[in-house]
Amino acid sequence: MSYCLNPNCRKPQNRDSVEFCRNCGATLRLKGRYRPIKPIGQGGFGRTFLAIDEDKPSKPRCVVKQFLPANQDAQHLKKAAQLFEREAMRLEELGNHPQIPALLAYFSQEEQQYLVQEFVDGKNLAELLHEHGVFTEVQVRAVLVGLLPVLEFIHAHSVIHRDIKPPNIIRMATGNVARQSRSSEWTELLQALSLEAAQGYIDFVSDCRFSDRLREGFTQPPRALSIATYTHWQQMAAQFTSYADLPFAQRQQLVAKASRLLNERRQLSGSAETHEGHLALVDFGAAKAAIGTALVNTGTTIGSPEYLAPEQSRGKAVFASDLFSLGVTCIHLLTNRSPFDLFDTSDNTWIWRQYLKTPVSETLGHILDRLLEPGVNRRYQSATDVLRDLEGGLSEGQVSPSPAVPRHSASSPQSKPIAVLAQPAQTPGTVRSAASVAVQVIAQAIAPKPQREEASPARRKAPKALPTWHCIHQLLNPGKVYAIALSPVEPLLASSSGTTIKLWDVQTGQPLRTLTGHLDVIYCLVISPDGTVLLSGSADKSIRLWDLQTGQRLGTIALHTDTVLSLVLSPDGRTLASGSLHDPMKLWDLETNRERASLSGQAGRIEALAFSPDGLWLASGSSDGTVALWDVNLKTATGREPRFLKGHVQTVAALAFEPDGKTLVSGSWDGTVKLWSTRTQREKRTLQPESGRVTALTLSPDGKLLVTGSDTLKLWQPRTGKELATLSGHTSVISAIALTHDSQTLVSSSWDGTIRIWKNGDA
């Protein structure tokens, strides 16, 4: 059948073979190629049709949108035309994404505007809700995991969708050939690499055609990898062209790296799947470009009323408005009730839990509550923030079959945990949370970021590596390394990956013992000043104490109601400070096993903590970009009101005090390292590593060496701000850094699954 698009035609159905409507004479093919076959929807701005692209041999289906506003008022027509054109612009800007229908054409014909899109085969969530009833927690988690990366992608392109709702989210049919991943191709490449390893690294991969196949594995935009990782992959693929000329050790390393990255790519390709297929986000008719986090122009209310965020209803949509609508979508799926019924206007509160057939877990409930916050500042600010919380209850990006917070696999290098934390315990008061590392990595996994600007000539002249430092050991882990801590009294290193803690001999690089017991990802580690006790904080909300000599668990401290992100011990080892996703910071007396104080005052997550050398001050870094100094004098134990250090514009991810306590060093996502006077609370100096977000830092015990981590390690003289060297080797974001007491051994961990131990050659 062919369908006439003349809105006044009374008999629009026609045979396939005719070119003109038998009833009204209108042309049946758009641009001579797109043949509408049936209507599939109608809205306030036009009609939507299923069509056939007759120009292609396979005759693929596509979607034709016809601009036909119901309101013919001149002013409304003008606005509607702008929105229709805007949808085409947004789709073109977003380019090719596997979960967004591609724009095929935008044109006018016979005084009508048309937009042609890729056809997404499947059922939308509203249809699935109608057919199968309320969604389970497992299914709602799948929706979040599947759609949040898409929102992060469009937000990274400065686009606000403004109409997130069940009808605009389609679960694609499994057999949608156009959307099938390249997983099978990557599996073949992995098998080839495995065969090469089994045959002793001497066989066919020297063939340049293999290099070409590797490159082709990444021909699509690197949506699931950072630009840095994508570039690294292309460079690595090029190395296979000269594989036969490489030494055996380099061949071995090259094959191992390629295998690891292919595994990541294959796993990430399925990260947006539900049980039956990927989720697609459609209907960008309401989407609009934004500057920063707000729309270019405000004052226009667009979207579906039931799902609108309060600020969007006032014509001032922000990125967080899409998150609000996603939250409303989720509670609608859980209850099958109108969102209007789920909000009590008399009490101005959500009552969605009253309509649940089965209670949801505390984790999911907390996430939904934050998505539904009416105040923008109290709501999640980005999709990665939501993913970060959500991943505390998921394993490997997949949905858990249990509503309870499940275990997080420690063996999967593809898992995407909430956070990473580490900092050496041997330097008093320098434990920081690298929860921010996880946010960065997830963000990179969702949408490629622009490549950094070329460094200044002066910066390019800085040495690429300090000749006296070299890597003596590379410790391999089954998954991403989340945290490390060095013993202050012996060459012992603790590291966490997933739910597992490993102890290592720093001198030999050999594993000593594995500690298990946490039920979820371990984000932070700290060792007591006497080197006898290890403390670990986890997404299972607990802080556990371990005997380092025996590996036995000594006890558990329950301070928080959510994920523990950061830990730090006072220099005398008597007081533990902890930070979490949402709870106030806690001070715990380890001698009496009682809570000393609860500190609140920063708006965001507490990403970093550090005690001053005298133990009288506690510094905390937050996702709101502030650093707070707290008076935690052990005699008064008041906590008092904090003193704020303001200067960073993004998350403060790392903190450390200089040995004299007069200077505090902070590292931030804004790419800067700042040195602050603790007496005046003023900024003394700013360092700019020019290597991306600063995710880790540490100071030597004598204060003469500062090491920062982002994509690379950089060494500095903190008092002069002089950059000394860059140490390369890690292939992903550095999660933690530690220095030994003599400053001659440096340990770094990364999301590439490795720990590198560096030695100063002059020692």
Tab-separated table of N, CA and C in Angstrom, residues 33 36 86 122 151 174 214 266 279 287 298 386 404 406 448 464 475 494 497 513 549 567 638 679 690 693:
chain	number	residue	atom	x	y	z
A	33	ARG	N	11.605	9.033	-3.679
A	33	ARG	CA	12.168	7.798	-3.114
A	33	ARG	C	11.436	7.279	-1.875
A	36	PRO	N	5.384	6.548	1.713
A	36	PRO	CA	4.638	6.283	2.954
A	36	PRO	C	3.683	5.114	2.750
A	86	ARG	N	13.989	22.712	14.264
A	86	ARG	CA	14.943	22.481	15.350
A	86	ARG	C	15.191	20.990	15.554
A	122	GLY	N	10.479	-1.906	17.212
A	122	GLY	CA	10.316	-2.290	18.606
A	122	GLY	C	9.049	-1.697	19.186
A	151	LEU	N	21.229	10.022	27.560
A	151	LEU	CA	21.052	11.387	28.057
A	151	LEU	C	22.395	12.074	28.239
A	174	THR	N	15.097	-7.472	19.061
A	174	THR	CA	16.408	-8.122	19.031
A	174	THR	C	16.906	-8.298	17.612
A	214	LEU	N	41.727	-4.451	13.023
A	214	LEU	CA	41.660	-3.842	14.348
A	214	LEU	C	41.161	-2.410	14.252
A	266	ARG	N	33.712	-4.820	23.505
A	266	ARG	CA	32.637	-5.794	23.329
A	266	ARG	C	31.634	-5.710	24.469
A	279	LEU	N	17.607	0.167	24.246
A	279	LEU	CA	16.603	1.218	24.348
A	279	LEU	C	16.980	2.346	23.399
A	287	ALA	N	13.327	19.061	21.658
A	287	ALA	CA	14.715	19.273	22.070
A	287	ALA	C	15.194	20.665	21.701
A	298	THR	N	14.630	31.194	27.266
A	298	THR	CA	13.691	30.626	28.215
A	298	THR	C	12.332	31.256	28.017
A	386	VAL	N	23.793	9.820	38.344
A	386	VAL	CA	22.792	8.782	38.591
A	386	VAL	C	23.408	7.403	38.376
A	404	ALA	N	17.455	-6.456	46.067
A	404	ALA	CA	18.433	-6.034	47.064
A	404	ALA	C	19.704	-5.607	46.377
A	406	PRO	N	23.023	-6.016	45.062
A	406	PRO	CA	23.731	-7.255	44.796
A	406	PRO	C	25.227	-7.118	44.937
A	448	PRO	N	32.197	11.026	23.674
A	448	PRO	CA	33.562	11.491	23.509
A	448	PRO	C	33.691	12.960	23.824
A	464	LYS	N	59.577	14.747	29.176
A	464	LYS	CA	58.500	13.782	29.106
A	464	LYS	C	58.614	12.727	30.192
A	475	LEU	N	51.743	-4.629	38.295
A	475	LEU	CA	50.891	-5.628	38.919
A	475	LEU	C	49.557	-5.673	38.183
A	494	ALA	N	48.242	-2.437	49.782
A	494	ALA	CA	46.875	-2.965	49.707
A	494	ALA	C	46.173	-2.323	48.519
A	497	SER	N	39.833	-4.165	44.146
A	497	SER	CA	39.249	-4.317	42.824
A	497	SER	C	37.927	-5.043	43.015
A	513	ARG	N	48.260	-11.934	49.862
A	513	ARG	CA	47.024	-12.425	50.464
A	513	ARG	C	45.831	-11.725	49.819
A	549	GLN	N	48.344	-8.642	59.535
A	549	GLN	CA	49.235	-9.781	59.725
A	549	GLN	C	48.534	-11.101	59.416
A	567	LEU	N	37.851	7.757	53.217
A	567	LEU	CA	38.277	7.514	54.589
A	567	LEU	C	39.604	8.212	54.834
A	638	THR	N	34.072	19.741	68.494
A	638	THR	CA	32.827	20.420	68.117
A	638	THR	C	32.540	20.333	66.632
A	679	ARG	N	46.019	29.455	56.818
A	679	ARG	CA	45.838	30.553	57.775
A	679	ARG	C	44.892	31.601	57.226
A	690	GLU	N	47.523	20.326	32.461
A	690	GLU	CA	47.175	20.261	31.037
A	690	GLU	C	47.071	18.820	30.543
A	693	ARG	N	41.331	16.204	33.683
A	693	ARG	CA	40.877	16.313	35.058
A	693	ARG	C	41.896	15.711	36.019
